[in-house]
PDB file of C-alpha atoms in Angstrom:
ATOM      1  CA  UNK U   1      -0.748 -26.797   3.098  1.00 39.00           C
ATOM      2  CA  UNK U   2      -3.055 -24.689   0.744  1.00 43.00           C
ATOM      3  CA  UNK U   3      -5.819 -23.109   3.761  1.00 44.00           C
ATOM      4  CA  UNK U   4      -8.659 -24.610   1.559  1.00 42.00           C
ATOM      5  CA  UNK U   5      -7.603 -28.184   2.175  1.00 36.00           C
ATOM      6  CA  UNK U   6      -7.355 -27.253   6.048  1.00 43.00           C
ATOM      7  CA  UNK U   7     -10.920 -25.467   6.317  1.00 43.00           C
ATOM      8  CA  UNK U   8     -12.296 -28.904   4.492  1.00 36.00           C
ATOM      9  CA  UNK U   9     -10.130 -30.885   6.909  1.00 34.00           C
ATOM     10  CA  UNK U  10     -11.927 -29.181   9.531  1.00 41.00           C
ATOM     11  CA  UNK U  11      -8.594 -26.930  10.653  1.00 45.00           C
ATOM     12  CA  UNK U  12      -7.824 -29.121  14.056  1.00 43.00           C
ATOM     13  CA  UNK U  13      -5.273 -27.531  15.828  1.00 54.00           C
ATOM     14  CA  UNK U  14      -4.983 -25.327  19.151  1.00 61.00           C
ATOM     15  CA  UNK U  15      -6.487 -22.432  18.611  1.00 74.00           C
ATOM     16  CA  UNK U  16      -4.991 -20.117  21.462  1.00 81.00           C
ATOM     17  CA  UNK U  17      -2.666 -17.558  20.267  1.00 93.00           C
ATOM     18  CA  UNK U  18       0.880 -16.906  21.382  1.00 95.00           C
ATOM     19  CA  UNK U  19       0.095 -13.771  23.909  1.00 97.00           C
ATOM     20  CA  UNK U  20       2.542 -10.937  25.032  1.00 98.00           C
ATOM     21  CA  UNK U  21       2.086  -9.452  27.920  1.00 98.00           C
ATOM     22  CA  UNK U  22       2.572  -5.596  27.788  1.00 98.00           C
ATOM     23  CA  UNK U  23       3.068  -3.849  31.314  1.00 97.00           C
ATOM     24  CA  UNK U  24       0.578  -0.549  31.680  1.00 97.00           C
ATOM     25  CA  UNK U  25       2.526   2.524  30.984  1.00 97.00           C
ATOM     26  CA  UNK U  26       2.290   5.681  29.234  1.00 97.00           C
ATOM     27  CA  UNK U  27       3.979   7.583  25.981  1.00 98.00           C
ATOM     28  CA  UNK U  28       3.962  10.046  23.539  1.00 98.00           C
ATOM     29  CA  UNK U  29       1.464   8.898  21.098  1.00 98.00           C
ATOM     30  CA  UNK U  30       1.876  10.581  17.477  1.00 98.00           C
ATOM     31  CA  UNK U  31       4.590  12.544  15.607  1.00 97.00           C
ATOM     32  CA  UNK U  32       5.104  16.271  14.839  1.00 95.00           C
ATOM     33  CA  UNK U  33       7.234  15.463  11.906  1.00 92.00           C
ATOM     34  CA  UNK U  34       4.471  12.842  10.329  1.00 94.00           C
ATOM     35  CA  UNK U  35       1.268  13.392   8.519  1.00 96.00           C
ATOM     36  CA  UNK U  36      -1.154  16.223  10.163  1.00 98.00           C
ATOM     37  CA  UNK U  37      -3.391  13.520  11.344  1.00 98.00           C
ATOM     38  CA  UNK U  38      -0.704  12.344  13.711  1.00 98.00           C
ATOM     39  CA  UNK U  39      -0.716  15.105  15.287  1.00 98.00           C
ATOM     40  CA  UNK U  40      -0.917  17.025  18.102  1.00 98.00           C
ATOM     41  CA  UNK U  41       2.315  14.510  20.185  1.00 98.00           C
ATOM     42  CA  UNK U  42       0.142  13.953  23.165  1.00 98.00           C
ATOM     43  CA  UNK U  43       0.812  11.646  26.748  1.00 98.00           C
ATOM     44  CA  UNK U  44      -0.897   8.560  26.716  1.00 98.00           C
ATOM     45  CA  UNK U  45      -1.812   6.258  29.447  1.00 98.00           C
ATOM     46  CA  UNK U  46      -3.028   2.658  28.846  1.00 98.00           C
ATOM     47  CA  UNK U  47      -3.864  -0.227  31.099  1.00 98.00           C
ATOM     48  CA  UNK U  48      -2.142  -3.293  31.021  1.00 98.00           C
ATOM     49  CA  UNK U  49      -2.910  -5.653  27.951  1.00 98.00           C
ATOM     50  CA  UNK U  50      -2.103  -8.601  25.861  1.00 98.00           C
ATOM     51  CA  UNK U  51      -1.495  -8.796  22.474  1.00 98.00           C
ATOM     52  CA  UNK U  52      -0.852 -11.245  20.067  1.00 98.00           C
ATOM     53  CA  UNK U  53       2.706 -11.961  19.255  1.00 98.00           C
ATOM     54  CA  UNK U  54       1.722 -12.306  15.549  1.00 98.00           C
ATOM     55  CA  UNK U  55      -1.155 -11.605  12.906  1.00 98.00           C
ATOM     56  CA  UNK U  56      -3.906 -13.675  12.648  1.00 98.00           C
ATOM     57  CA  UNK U  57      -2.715 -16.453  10.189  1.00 98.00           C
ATOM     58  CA  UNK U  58      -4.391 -18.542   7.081  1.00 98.00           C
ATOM     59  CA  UNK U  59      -4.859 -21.727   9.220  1.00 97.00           C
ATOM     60  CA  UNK U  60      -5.995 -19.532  12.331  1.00 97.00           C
ATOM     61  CA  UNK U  61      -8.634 -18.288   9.947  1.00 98.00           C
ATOM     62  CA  UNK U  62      -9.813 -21.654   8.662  1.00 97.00           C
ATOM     63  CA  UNK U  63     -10.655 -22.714  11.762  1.00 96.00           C
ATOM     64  CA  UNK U  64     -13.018 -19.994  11.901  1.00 96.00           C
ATOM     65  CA  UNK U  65     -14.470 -20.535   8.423  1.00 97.00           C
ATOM     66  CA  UNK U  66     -14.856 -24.230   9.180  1.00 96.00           C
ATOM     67  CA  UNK U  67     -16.665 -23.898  12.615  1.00 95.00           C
ATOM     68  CA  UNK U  68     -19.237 -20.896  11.664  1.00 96.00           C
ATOM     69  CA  UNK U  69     -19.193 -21.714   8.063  1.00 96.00           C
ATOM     70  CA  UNK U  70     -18.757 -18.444   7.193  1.00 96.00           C
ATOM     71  CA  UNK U  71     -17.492 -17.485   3.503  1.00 97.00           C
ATOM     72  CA  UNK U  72     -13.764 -17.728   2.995  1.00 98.00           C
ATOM     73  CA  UNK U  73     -12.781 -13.658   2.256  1.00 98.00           C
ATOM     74  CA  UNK U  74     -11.317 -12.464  -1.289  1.00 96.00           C
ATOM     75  CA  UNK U  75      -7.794 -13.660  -1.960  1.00 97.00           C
ATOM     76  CA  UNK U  76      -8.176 -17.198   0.078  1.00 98.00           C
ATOM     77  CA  UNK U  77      -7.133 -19.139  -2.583  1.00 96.00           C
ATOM     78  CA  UNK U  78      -4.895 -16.657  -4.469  1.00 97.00           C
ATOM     79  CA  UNK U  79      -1.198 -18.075  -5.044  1.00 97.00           C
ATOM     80  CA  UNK U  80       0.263 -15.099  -3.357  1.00 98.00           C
ATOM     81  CA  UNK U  81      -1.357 -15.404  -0.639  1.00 98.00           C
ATOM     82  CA  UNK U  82      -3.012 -18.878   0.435  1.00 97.00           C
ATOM     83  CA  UNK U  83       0.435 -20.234   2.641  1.00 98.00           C
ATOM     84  CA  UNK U  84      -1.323 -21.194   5.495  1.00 97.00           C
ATOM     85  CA  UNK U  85       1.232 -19.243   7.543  1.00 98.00           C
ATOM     86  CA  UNK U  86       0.640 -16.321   6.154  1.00 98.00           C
ATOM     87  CA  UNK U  87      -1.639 -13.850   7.661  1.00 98.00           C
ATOM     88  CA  UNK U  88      -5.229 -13.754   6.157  1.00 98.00           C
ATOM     89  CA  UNK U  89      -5.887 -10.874   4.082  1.00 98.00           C
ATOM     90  CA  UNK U  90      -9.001  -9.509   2.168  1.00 98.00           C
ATOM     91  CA  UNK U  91     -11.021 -10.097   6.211  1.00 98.00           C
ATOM     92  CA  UNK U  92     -13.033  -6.320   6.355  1.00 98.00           C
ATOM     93  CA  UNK U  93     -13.028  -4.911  10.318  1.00 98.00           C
ATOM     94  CA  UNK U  94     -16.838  -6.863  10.746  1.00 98.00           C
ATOM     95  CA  UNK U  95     -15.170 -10.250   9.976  1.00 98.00           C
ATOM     96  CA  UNK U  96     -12.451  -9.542  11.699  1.00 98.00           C
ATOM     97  CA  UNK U  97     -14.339  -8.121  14.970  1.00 98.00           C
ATOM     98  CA  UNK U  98     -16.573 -11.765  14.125  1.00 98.00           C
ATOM     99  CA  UNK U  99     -13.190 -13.765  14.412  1.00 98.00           C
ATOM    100  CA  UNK U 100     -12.711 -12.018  17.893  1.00 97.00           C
ATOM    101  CA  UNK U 101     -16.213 -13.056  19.151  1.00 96.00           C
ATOM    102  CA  UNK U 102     -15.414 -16.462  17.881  1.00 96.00           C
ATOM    103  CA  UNK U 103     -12.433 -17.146  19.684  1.00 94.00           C
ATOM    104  CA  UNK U 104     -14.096 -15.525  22.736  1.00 90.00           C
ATOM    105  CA  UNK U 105     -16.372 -17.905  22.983  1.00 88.00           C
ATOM    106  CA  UNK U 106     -13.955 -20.862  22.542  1.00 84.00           C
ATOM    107  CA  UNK U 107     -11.528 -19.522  24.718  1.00 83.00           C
ATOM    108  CA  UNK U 108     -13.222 -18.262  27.399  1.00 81.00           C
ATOM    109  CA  UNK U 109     -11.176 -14.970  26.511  1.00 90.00           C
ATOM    110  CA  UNK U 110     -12.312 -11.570  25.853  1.00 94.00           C
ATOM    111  CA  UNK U 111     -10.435 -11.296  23.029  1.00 97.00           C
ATOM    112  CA  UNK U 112     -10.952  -7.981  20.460  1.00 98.00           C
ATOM    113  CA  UNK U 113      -9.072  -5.634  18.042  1.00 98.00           C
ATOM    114  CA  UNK U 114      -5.955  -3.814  19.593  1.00 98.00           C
ATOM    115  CA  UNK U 115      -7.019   0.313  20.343  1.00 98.00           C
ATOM    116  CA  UNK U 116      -4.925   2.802  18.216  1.00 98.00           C
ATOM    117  CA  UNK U 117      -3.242   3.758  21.217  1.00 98.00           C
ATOM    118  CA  UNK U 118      -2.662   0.118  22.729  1.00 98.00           C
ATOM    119  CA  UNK U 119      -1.203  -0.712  19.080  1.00 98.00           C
ATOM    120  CA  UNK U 120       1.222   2.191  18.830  1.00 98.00           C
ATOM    121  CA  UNK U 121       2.337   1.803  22.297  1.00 98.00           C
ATOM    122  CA  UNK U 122       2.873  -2.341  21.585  1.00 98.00           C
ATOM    123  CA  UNK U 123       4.550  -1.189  18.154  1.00 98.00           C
ATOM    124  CA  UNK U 124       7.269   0.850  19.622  1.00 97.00           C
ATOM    125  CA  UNK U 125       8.476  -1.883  22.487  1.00 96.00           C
ATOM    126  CA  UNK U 126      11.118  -0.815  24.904  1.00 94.00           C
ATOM    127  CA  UNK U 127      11.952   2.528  22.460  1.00 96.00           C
ATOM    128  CA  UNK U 128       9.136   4.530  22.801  1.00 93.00           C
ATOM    129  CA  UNK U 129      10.894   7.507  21.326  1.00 93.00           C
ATOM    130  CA  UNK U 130      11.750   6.274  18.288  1.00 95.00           C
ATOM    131  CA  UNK U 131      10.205   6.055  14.819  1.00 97.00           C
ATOM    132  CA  UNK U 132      10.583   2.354  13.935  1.00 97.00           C
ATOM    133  CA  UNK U 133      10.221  -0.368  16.325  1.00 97.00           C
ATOM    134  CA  UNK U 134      14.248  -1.515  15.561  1.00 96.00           C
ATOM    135  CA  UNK U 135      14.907   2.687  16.190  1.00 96.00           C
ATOM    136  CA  UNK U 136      15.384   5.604  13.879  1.00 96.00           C
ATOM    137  CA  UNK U 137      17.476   3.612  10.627  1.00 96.00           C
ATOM    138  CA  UNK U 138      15.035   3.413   7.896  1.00 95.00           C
ATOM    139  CA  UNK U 139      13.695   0.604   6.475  1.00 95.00           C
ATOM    140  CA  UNK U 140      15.756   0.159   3.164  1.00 93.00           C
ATOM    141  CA  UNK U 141      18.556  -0.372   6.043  1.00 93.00           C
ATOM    142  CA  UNK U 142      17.451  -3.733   6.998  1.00 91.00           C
ATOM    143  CA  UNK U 143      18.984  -6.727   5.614  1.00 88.00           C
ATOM    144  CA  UNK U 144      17.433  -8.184   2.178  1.00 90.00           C
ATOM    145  CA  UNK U 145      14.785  -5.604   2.240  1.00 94.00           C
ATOM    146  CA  UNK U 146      14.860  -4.882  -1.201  1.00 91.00           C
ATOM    147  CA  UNK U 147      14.288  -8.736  -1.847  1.00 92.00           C
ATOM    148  CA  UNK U 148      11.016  -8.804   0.334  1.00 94.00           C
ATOM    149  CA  UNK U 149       7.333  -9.089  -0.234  1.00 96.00           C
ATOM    150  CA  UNK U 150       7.519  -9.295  -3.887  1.00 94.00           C
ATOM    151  CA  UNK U 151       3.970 -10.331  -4.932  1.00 96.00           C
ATOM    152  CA  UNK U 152       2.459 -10.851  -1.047  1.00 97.00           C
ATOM    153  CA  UNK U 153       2.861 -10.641   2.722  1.00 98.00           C
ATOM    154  CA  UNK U 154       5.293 -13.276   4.400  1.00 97.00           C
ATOM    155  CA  UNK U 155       4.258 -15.796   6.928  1.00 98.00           C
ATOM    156  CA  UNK U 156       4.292 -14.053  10.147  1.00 98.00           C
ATOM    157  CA  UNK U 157       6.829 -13.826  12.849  1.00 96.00           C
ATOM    158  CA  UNK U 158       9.469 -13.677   9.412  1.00 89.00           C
ATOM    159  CA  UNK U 159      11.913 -10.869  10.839  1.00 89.00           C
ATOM    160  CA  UNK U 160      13.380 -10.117  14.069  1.00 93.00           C
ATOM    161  CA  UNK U 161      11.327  -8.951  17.053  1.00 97.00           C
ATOM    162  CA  UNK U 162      10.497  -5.671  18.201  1.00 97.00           C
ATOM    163  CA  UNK U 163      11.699  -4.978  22.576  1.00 97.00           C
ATOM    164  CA  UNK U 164       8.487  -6.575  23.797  1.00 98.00           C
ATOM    165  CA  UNK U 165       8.524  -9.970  21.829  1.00 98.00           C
ATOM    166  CA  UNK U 166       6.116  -8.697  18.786  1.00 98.00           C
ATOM    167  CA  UNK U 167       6.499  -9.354  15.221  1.00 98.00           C
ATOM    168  CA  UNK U 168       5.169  -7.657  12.118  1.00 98.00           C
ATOM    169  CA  UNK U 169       4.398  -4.772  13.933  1.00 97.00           C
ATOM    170  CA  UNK U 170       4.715  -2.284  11.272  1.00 98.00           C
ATOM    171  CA  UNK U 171       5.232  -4.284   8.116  1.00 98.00           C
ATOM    172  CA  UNK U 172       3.687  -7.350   6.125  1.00 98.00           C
ATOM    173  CA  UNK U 173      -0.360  -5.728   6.225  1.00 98.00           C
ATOM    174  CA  UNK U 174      -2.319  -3.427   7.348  1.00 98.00           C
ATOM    175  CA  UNK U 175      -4.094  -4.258  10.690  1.00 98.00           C
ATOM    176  CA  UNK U 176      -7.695  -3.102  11.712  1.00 99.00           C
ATOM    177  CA  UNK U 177      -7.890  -1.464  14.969  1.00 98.00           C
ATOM    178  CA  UNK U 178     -10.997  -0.937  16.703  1.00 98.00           C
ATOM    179  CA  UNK U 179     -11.464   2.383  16.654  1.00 98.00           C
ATOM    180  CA  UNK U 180     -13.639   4.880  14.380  1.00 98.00           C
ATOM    181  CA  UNK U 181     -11.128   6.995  12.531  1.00 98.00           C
ATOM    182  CA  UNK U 182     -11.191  10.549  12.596  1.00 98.00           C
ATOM    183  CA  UNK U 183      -7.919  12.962  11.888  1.00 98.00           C
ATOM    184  CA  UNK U 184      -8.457  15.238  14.257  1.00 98.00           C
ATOM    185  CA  UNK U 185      -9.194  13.026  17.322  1.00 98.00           C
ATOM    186  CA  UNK U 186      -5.483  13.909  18.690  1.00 98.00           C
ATOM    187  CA  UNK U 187      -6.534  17.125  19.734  1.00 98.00           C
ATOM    188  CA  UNK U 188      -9.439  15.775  21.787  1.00 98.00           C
ATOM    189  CA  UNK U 189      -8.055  12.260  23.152  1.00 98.00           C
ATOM    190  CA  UNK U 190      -8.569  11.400  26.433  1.00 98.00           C
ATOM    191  CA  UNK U 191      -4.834  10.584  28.515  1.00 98.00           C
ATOM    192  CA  UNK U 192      -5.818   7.372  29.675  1.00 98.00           C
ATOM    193  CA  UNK U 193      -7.179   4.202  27.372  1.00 98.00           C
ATOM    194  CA  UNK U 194      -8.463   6.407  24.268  1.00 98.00           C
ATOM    195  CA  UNK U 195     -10.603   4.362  22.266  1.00 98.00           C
ATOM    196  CA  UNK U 196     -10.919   6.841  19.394  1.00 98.00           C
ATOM    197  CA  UNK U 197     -14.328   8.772  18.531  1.00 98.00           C
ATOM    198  CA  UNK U 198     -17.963   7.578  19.429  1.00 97.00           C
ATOM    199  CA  UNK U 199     -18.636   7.455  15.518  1.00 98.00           C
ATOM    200  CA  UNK U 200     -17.480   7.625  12.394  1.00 98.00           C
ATOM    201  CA  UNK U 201     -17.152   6.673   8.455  1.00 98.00           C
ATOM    202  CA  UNK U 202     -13.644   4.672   8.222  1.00 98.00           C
ATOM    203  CA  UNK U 203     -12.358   2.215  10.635  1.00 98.00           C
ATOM    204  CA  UNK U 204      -9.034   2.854  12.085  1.00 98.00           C
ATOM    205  CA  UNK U 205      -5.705   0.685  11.201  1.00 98.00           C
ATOM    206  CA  UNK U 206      -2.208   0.352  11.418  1.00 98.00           C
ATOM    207  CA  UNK U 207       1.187  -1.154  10.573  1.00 98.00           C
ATOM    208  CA  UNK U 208       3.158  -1.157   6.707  1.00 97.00           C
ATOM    209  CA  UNK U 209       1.894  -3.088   3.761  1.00 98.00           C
ATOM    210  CA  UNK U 210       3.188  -5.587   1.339  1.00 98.00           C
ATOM    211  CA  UNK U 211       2.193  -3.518  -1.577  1.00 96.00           C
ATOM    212  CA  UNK U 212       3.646  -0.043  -0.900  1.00 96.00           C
ATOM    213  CA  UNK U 213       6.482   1.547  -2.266  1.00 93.00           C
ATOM    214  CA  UNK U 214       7.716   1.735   0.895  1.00 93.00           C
ATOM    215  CA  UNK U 215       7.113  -1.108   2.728  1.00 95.00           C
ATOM    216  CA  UNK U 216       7.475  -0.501   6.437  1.00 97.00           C
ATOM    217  CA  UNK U 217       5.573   2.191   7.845  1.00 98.00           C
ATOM    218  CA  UNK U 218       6.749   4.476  11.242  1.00 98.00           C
ATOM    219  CA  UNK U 219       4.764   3.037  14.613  1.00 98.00           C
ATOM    220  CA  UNK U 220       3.161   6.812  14.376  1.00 98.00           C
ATOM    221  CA  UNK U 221       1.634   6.164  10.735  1.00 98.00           C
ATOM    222  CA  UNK U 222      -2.259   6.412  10.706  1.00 98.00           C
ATOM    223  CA  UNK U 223      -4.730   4.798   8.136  1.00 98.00           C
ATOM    224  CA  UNK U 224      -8.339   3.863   7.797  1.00 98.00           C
ATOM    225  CA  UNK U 225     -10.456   3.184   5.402  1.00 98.00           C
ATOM    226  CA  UNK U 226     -14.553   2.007   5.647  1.00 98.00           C
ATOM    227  CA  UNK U 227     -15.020  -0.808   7.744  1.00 98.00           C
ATOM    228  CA  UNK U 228     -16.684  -3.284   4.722  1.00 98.00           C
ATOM    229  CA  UNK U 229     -13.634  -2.904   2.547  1.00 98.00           C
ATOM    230  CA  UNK U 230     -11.710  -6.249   1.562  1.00 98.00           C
ATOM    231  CA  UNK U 231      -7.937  -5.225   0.391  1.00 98.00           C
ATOM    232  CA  UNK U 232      -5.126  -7.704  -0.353  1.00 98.00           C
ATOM    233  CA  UNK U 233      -2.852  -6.059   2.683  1.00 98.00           C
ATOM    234  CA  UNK U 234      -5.055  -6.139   5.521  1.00 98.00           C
ATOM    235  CA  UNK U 235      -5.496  -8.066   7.993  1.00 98.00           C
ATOM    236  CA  UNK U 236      -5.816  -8.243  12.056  1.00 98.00           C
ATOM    237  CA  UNK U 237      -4.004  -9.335  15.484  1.00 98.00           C
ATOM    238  CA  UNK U 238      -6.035  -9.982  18.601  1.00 98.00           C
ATOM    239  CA  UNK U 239      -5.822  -8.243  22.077  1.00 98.00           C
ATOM    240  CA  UNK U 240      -7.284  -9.148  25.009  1.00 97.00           C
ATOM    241  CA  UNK U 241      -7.211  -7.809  29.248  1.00 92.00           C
ATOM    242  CA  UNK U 242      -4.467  -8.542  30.996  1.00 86.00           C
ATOM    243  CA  UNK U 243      -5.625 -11.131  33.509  1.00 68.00           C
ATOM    244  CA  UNK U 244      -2.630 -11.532  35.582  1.00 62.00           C
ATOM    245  CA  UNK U 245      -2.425  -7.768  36.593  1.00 50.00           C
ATOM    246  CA  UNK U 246      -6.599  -7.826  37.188  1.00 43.00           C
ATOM    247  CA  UNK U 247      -6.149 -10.479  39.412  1.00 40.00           C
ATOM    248  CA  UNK U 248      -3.541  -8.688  41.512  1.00 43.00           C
ATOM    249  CA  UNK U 249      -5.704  -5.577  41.733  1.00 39.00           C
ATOM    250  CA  UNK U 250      -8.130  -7.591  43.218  1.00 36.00           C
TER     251      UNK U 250
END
């Protein structure tokens, strides 16, 4: 169903996302072999978390549009990419960050954009050494990868997994992050729960795109560009606290 009929439908369905749980733990966040802003390799530490198991699809989206009446972004009704399982695309990090307050509020959630270091950690599942989520094979190794995103993303969750139940993680489009972007914030990041610099010009993001050459980036792979931007490959997933492992603290 085209997401413009569902937004005028009113885009009834249940609006909870499919949460993974991802146990607190630390890694080596960024690559020495990668681009200079991925570098210094440096330990992080980050609290326990959820994350969504997929982006934040066309018919998630509509339910925003319909309820705050907000402005559908560029691209909505596009034939590339209006499959209502598809993730939205053309939403800049405000809307985005707007979709998150949303589905607070109806949720009774604290729901937000993943940190850079909660997102890299997530992205490389149960191999944190290695450069891909599936390990160190590059992408043209996976099956029918030459035959993929053509002329758009896919709808989400196409693909296999990553070790903690994620999909997408570094392929389909971009995905905002909450931090402010800066290149040399490696060099100054805290160890535990870095949530990138106080300010800034460009809003962080990671994960491949649709439209590259190549398609798939490395879970180390940094990008950002100004937070009002609306591009055809980005997009978002939600995070939110753990609640289960706050409650046992308690």
């Amino acid at each position: 169903m085209n997401p413009a009929l569902l937004l005028r439908r009113g885009g009834s369905q249940n609006l909870s996302p499919a949460l993974v749980s991802i146990l607190s733990g630390s890694f080596l966040m960024g690559s020495d072999s990668g681009q200079d802003n991925e570098k210094p390799v440096h330990r992080v530490c980050v609290d326990a978390f959820q994350l969504a198991a997929c982006q934040v699809t066309n018919s998630e989206y509509a339910c925003f549009l319909g309820e705050t009446r907000s402005a559908p972004p560029p691209f909505w009704n596009g034939p590339h990419f209006n499959d209502t399982q598809q993730p939205v695309v053309g939403v800049s990090w405000f809307e985005a960050v707007r979709y998150c307050e949303w589905l607070r509020s109806w949720a009774d959630r604290h729901f937000r954009l993943p940190t850079e270091a909660e997102w890299e950690y997530a992205a490389r599942g149960d191999l944190a050494a290695a450069l891909f989520p599936w390990g160190d094979a590059p992408p043209e190794s996976l099956p029918d990868y030459a035959e993929r995103w053509k002329t758009g993303p896919e709808p989400v969750g196409s693909g296999e997994a990553n070790g903690f139940g994620l999909f997408n993680m570094c392929d389909n489009v971009h995905e905002w992050c909450s931090d402010w972007f800066d290149p040399g914030y490696y060099a100054v990041s805290p160890e535990r729960n870095p949530r990138g610099p106080a300010t800034g010009g460009r809003r962080s993001s990671r994960g491949g795109s649709w439209r590259h050459h190549i398609k798939i980036s490395r879970c180390a792979t940094r990008s950002s560009i100004p937070p009002d931007f609306h591009y055809a490959d980005y997009g978002f997933r939600v995070a939110c606290a753990d609640v289960s492992e706050a409650v046992a603290r308690l």
